[in-house]
mmCIF file of C-alpha atoms in Angstrom:
data_model
loop_
_atom_site.group_PDB
_atom_site.id
_atom_site.type_symbol
_atom_site.label_atom_id
_atom_site.label_comp_id
_atom_site.label_asym_id
_atom_site.label_seq_id
_atom_site.Cartn_x
_atom_site.Cartn_y
_atom_site.Cartn_z
ATOM 1 C CA MET A 1 -103.437 199.319 78.911
ATOM 2 C CA PRO A 2 -102.595 198.301 75.333
ATOM 3 C CA TYR A 3 -99.529 196.158 74.823
ATOM 4 C CA PRO A 4 -96.447 198.357 74.216
ATOM 5 C CA LYS A 5 -95.054 198.600 70.723
ATOM 6 C CA VAL A 6 -92.037 196.286 70.576
ATOM 7 C CA ILE A 7 -89.216 197.201 68.201
ATOM 8 C CA PHE A 8 -86.292 194.822 67.914
ATOM 9 C CA PHE A 9 -83.096 195.502 66.014
ATOM 10 C CA SER A 10 -80.973 192.914 64.240
ATOM 11 C CA GLY A 11 -77.573 192.995 62.601
ATOM 12 C CA PHE A 12 -74.103 191.601 62.950
ATOM 13 C CA LEU A 13 -71.706 192.676 65.699
ATOM 14 C CA GLY A 14 -70.491 196.184 64.949
ATOM 15 C CA SER A 15 -73.283 197.029 62.515
ATOM 16 C CA GLY A 16 -74.614 199.851 64.698
ATOM 17 C CA LYS A 17 -77.457 198.247 66.674
ATOM 18 C CA THR A 18 -76.584 199.968 69.950
ATOM 19 C CA THR A 19 -76.266 203.360 68.275
ATOM 20 C CA LEU A 20 -79.546 202.912 66.403
ATOM 21 C CA ALA A 21 -81.311 201.779 69.578
ATOM 22 C CA SER A 22 -79.951 204.819 71.414
ATOM 23 C CA VAL A 23 -80.940 207.418 68.822
ATOM 24 C CA THR A 24 -84.345 205.758 68.349
ATOM 25 C CA ALA A 25 -84.870 205.926 72.111
ATOM 26 C CA ARG A 26 -83.893 209.598 72.064
ATOM 27 C CA LEU A 27 -86.373 210.262 69.264
ATOM 28 C CA LEU A 28 -89.193 208.633 71.232
ATOM 29 C CA THR A 29 -88.378 210.257 74.576
ATOM 30 C CA ASP A 30 -88.090 213.663 72.889
ATOM 31 C CA GLN A 31 -91.684 213.088 71.764
ATOM 32 C CA GLY A 32 -92.750 212.378 75.336
ATOM 33 C CA LYS A 33 -92.947 208.606 74.856
ATOM 34 C CA LYS A 34 -92.115 206.289 77.741
ATOM 35 C CA LEU A 35 -89.924 203.293 76.936
ATOM 36 C CA THR A 36 -87.790 200.482 78.251
ATOM 37 C CA ILE A 37 -84.805 198.926 76.483
ATOM 38 C CA ILE A 38 -84.142 195.196 76.750
ATOM 39 C CA ILE A 39 -80.541 194.492 75.838
ATOM 40 C CA ASN A 40 -78.877 191.138 75.384
ATOM 41 C CA ASP A 41 -75.094 191.027 75.629
ATOM 42 C CA ALA A 42 -73.984 187.477 74.855
ATOM 43 C CA ALA A 43 -70.860 188.224 76.894
ATOM 44 C CA SER A 44 -71.139 188.856 80.610
ATOM 45 C CA ASN A 45 -69.359 192.229 80.673
ATOM 46 C CA GLY A 46 -72.466 194.151 79.513
ATOM 47 C CA VAL A 47 -70.634 196.903 77.609
ATOM 48 C CA ASP A 48 -73.653 197.880 75.482
ATOM 49 C CA GLU A 49 -75.943 197.748 78.507
ATOM 50 C CA LYS A 50 -73.641 200.104 80.444
ATOM 51 C CA TYR A 51 -73.536 202.508 77.505
ATOM 52 C CA LEU A 52 -77.319 202.697 77.173
ATOM 53 C CA LYS A 53 -77.731 203.046 80.943
ATOM 54 C CA SER A 54 -75.310 205.983 80.796
ATOM 55 C CA GLN A 55 -77.738 207.654 78.381
ATOM 56 C CA GLY A 56 -80.407 207.548 81.099
ATOM 57 C CA TYR A 57 -82.753 204.924 79.634
ATOM 58 C CA PRO A 58 -84.520 202.255 81.737
ATOM 59 C CA ILE A 59 -82.750 198.987 80.951
ATOM 60 C CA GLU A 60 -83.568 195.313 81.395
ATOM 61 C CA GLY A 61 -80.320 193.450 80.801
ATOM 62 C CA LEU A 62 -79.993 189.823 79.736
ATOM 63 C CA SER A 63 -76.361 188.754 79.655
ATOM 64 C CA GLY A 64 -74.317 185.589 79.457
ATOM 65 C CA GLY A 65 -76.209 183.952 76.610
ATOM 66 C CA CYS A 66 -78.240 184.533 73.464
ATOM 67 C CA ILE A 67 -81.736 185.960 73.799
ATOM 68 C CA CYS A 68 -83.179 183.567 71.215
ATOM 69 C CA CYS A 69 -81.855 180.357 72.771
ATOM 70 C CA SER A 70 -80.180 180.078 76.198
ATOM 71 C CA GLN A 71 -81.831 183.295 77.459
ATOM 72 C CA ALA A 72 -85.194 182.696 75.748
ATOM 73 C CA ALA A 73 -86.911 181.785 79.017
ATOM 74 C CA GLU A 74 -85.942 185.175 80.468
ATOM 75 C CA ILE A 75 -87.427 187.344 77.711
ATOM 76 C CA GLY A 76 -90.985 186.873 78.981
ATOM 77 C CA LYS A 77 -89.934 188.066 82.439
ATOM 78 C CA ALA A 78 -88.161 191.080 80.940
ATOM 79 C CA LEU A 79 -91.232 191.951 78.872
ATOM 80 C CA ASP A 80 -93.450 191.686 81.958
ATOM 81 C CA LYS A 81 -91.136 194.000 83.938
ATOM 82 C CA ALA A 82 -91.163 196.519 81.093
ATOM 83 C CA ARG A 83 -94.963 196.396 80.789
ATOM 84 C CA ALA A 84 -95.291 196.981 84.537
ATOM 85 C CA THR A 85 -93.791 200.445 84.006
ATOM 86 C CA ASP A 86 -96.711 201.387 81.704
ATOM 87 C CA CYS A 87 -94.262 202.206 78.911
ATOM 88 C CA GLY A 88 -95.525 202.714 75.394
ATOM 89 C CA TYR A 89 -92.475 201.215 73.694
ATOM 90 C CA ILE A 90 -90.064 198.374 74.327
ATOM 91 C CA LEU A 91 -86.844 198.455 72.302
ATOM 92 C CA ILE A 92 -84.888 195.215 72.108
ATOM 93 C CA GLU A 93 -81.248 194.942 71.136
ATOM 94 C CA PRO A 94 -80.238 191.289 70.819
ATOM 95 C CA SER A 95 -76.653 190.119 70.533
ATOM 96 C CA GLY A 96 -75.040 190.007 67.109
ATOM 97 C CA THR A 97 -75.326 186.216 67.106
ATOM 98 C CA ALA A 98 -79.110 186.161 67.600
ATOM 99 C CA SER A 99 -81.343 184.759 64.882
ATOM 100 C CA PRO A 100 -84.090 187.292 64.080
ATOM 101 C CA SER A 101 -86.520 184.561 63.052
ATOM 102 C CA ALA A 102 -85.892 182.643 66.285
ATOM 103 C CA LEU A 103 -86.270 185.840 68.335
ATOM 104 C CA LEU A 104 -89.511 186.678 66.562
ATOM 105 C CA LYS A 105 -90.876 183.257 67.544
ATOM 106 C CA VAL A 106 -89.722 183.704 71.157
ATOM 107 C CA LEU A 107 -91.404 187.114 71.381
ATOM 108 C CA LYS A 108 -94.693 185.784 69.999
ATOM 109 C CA ASN A 109 -94.561 182.807 72.351
ATOM 110 C CA SER A 110 -93.988 185.255 75.215
ATOM 111 C CA GLY A 111 -97.314 186.931 74.484
ATOM 112 C CA CYS A 112 -96.294 189.825 72.252
ATOM 113 C CA PRO A 113 -99.120 190.472 69.757
ATOM 114 C CA GLU A 114 -97.957 190.321 66.153
ATOM 115 C CA ASN A 115 -99.516 193.712 65.366
ATOM 116 C CA ARG A 116 -97.373 195.344 68.107
ATOM 117 C CA LEU A 117 -94.118 193.750 66.954
ATOM 118 C CA PHE A 118 -91.680 195.468 64.576
ATOM 119 C CA HIS A 119 -88.270 194.350 63.306
ATOM 120 C CA ILE A 120 -85.636 196.768 62.016
ATOM 121 C CA THR A 121 -82.540 195.147 60.551
ATOM 122 C CA LEU A 122 -79.198 196.815 59.826
ATOM 123 C CA VAL A 123 -77.077 195.982 56.778
ATOM 124 C CA ASP A 124 -73.553 197.314 57.278
ATOM 125 C CA PRO A 125 -72.350 198.473 53.840
ATOM 126 C CA LEU A 126 -68.691 198.293 54.873
ATOM 127 C CA ARG A 127 -68.950 194.548 55.476
ATOM 128 C CA ALA A 128 -72.077 193.476 53.608
ATOM 129 C CA GLU A 129 -70.202 191.737 50.801
ATOM 130 C CA ALA A 130 -67.942 189.813 53.185
ATOM 131 C CA HIS A 131 -70.887 188.860 55.401
ATOM 132 C CA PHE A 132 -73.016 187.823 52.455
ATOM 133 C CA ALA A 133 -70.295 185.527 51.120
ATOM 134 C CA VAL A 134 -70.312 183.371 54.244
ATOM 135 C CA LEU A 135 -73.559 184.245 56.047
ATOM 136 C CA GLU A 136 -76.150 184.533 53.293
ATOM 137 C CA PRO A 137 -78.656 182.414 55.281
ATOM 138 C CA PHE A 138 -78.797 185.193 57.908
ATOM 139 C CA PHE A 139 -79.934 187.713 55.305
ATOM 140 C CA ALA A 140 -82.288 185.151 53.792
ATOM 141 C CA THR A 141 -84.098 184.751 57.116
ATOM 142 C CA ALA A 142 -83.745 188.265 58.594
ATOM 143 C CA LEU A 143 -84.786 190.438 55.663
ATOM 144 C CA PRO A 144 -88.074 188.751 54.688
ATOM 145 C CA ILE A 145 -89.424 189.264 58.226
ATOM 146 C CA ALA A 146 -88.130 192.835 58.608
ATOM 147 C CA THR A 147 -90.446 195.831 58.940
ATOM 148 C CA ALA A 148 -87.669 198.127 57.693
ATOM 149 C CA ALA A 149 -83.962 198.058 56.880
ATOM 150 C CA VAL A 150 -81.273 200.565 57.771
ATOM 151 C CA ILE A 151 -78.009 201.030 55.895
ATOM 152 C CA PRO A 152 -75.712 202.847 58.352
ATOM 153 C CA LYS A 153 -72.196 204.288 57.939
ATOM 154 C CA ILE A 154 -73.024 206.057 54.677
ATOM 155 C CA ASP A 155 -70.311 208.577 55.507
ATOM 156 C CA MET A 156 -67.681 205.818 55.254
ATOM 157 C CA ALA A 157 -69.095 203.638 52.471
ATOM 158 C CA ASP A 158 -68.340 204.155 48.800
ATOM 159 C CA ALA A 159 -70.896 203.932 46.007
ATOM 160 C CA ALA A 160 -70.190 200.256 45.292
ATOM 161 C CA MET A 161 -70.620 199.283 48.940
ATOM 162 C CA LEU A 162 -73.936 201.116 49.182
ATOM 163 C CA ALA A 163 -75.140 199.566 45.933
ATOM 164 C CA PHE A 164 -74.305 196.068 47.187
ATOM 165 C CA ALA A 165 -76.126 196.648 50.494
ATOM 166 C CA ARG A 166 -79.195 197.931 48.638
ATOM 167 C CA LYS A 167 -79.139 194.908 46.323
ATOM 168 C CA VAL A 168 -78.942 192.442 49.228
ATOM 169 C CA ILE A 169 -81.982 194.061 50.806
ATOM 170 C CA ARG A 170 -84.034 194.285 47.621
ATOM 171 C CA ASP A 171 -83.181 190.726 46.559
ATOM 172 C CA HIS A 172 -84.601 189.404 49.827
ATOM 173 C CA ASN A 173 -87.409 191.881 50.495
ATOM 174 C CA PRO A 174 -88.257 194.369 47.748
ATOM 175 C CA GLU A 175 -91.171 195.882 49.669
ATOM 176 C CA ILE A 176 -89.696 197.194 52.904
ATOM 177 C CA PRO A 177 -88.625 200.802 53.395
ATOM 178 C CA VAL A 178 -84.847 201.306 53.427
ATOM 179 C CA PHE A 179 -83.236 204.173 55.327
ATOM 180 C CA GLU A 180 -79.639 205.198 54.670
ATOM 181 C CA MET A 181 -78.001 207.135 57.492
ATOM 182 C CA ASP A 182 -74.853 208.265 59.224
ATOM 183 C CA LEU A 183 -76.092 207.395 62.708
ATOM 184 C CA GLN A 184 -73.484 209.592 64.352
ATOM 185 C CA ALA A 185 -75.028 212.598 62.584
ATOM 186 C CA GLY A 186 -78.564 211.709 63.697
ATOM 187 C CA LEU A 187 -81.681 210.198 62.202
ATOM 188 C CA THR A 188 -83.132 211.069 58.834
ATOM 189 C CA GLU A 189 -86.593 212.612 58.725
ATOM 190 C CA GLY A 190 -87.822 209.572 56.836
ATOM 191 C CA TYR A 191 -86.722 207.118 59.531
ATOM 192 C CA ALA A 192 -87.994 209.342 62.340
ATOM 193 C CA GLY A 193 -91.387 209.663 60.687
ATOM 194 C CA PHE A 194 -91.527 205.924 60.064
ATOM 195 C CA VAL A 195 -90.843 205.040 63.704
ATOM 196 C CA LEU A 196 -93.343 207.555 65.057
ATOM 197 C CA LYS A 197 -96.071 206.134 62.798
ATOM 198 C CA LEU A 198 -95.574 202.513 63.837
#
């Protein structure tokens, strides 16, 4: 069996990672694809894990620490469990504190082939300017290694907020596709087509 396609999502707490993981999972299952979601709640209460389980998806939960550091040793085990189900996709939602570049290294070291590994990062337009002011190094490391970027919450953001989010993305990675969506309203055709062609 070929190695499953691994899609991991990054973004700050509250940016919409859980929602994007959920609607992406729905897209794939509606197409008859089998998947497992690995979710990392840095806290031990597992709120996001419980939500995704309530949607009916197979879940491997890693809680009580960050997936790219204190829980790094567990990711290989979670990947092996997911692969044992013969799934075609593994979706990974790390905690909001996870470093995408560190997680990418952990996944490669755990045996995930680079050509089966995809990174989708979210840039929250409502808070992009505030985040950028104090956390620019996150964008500087996350965006260059991203396969695609998503700007969520377009129903709540004004034109200036959207323009700033677009600029942050383009300044750090002018080549990647950018999808702007109200995740509560569903996925755009462009994003759906992109995911299904990975």
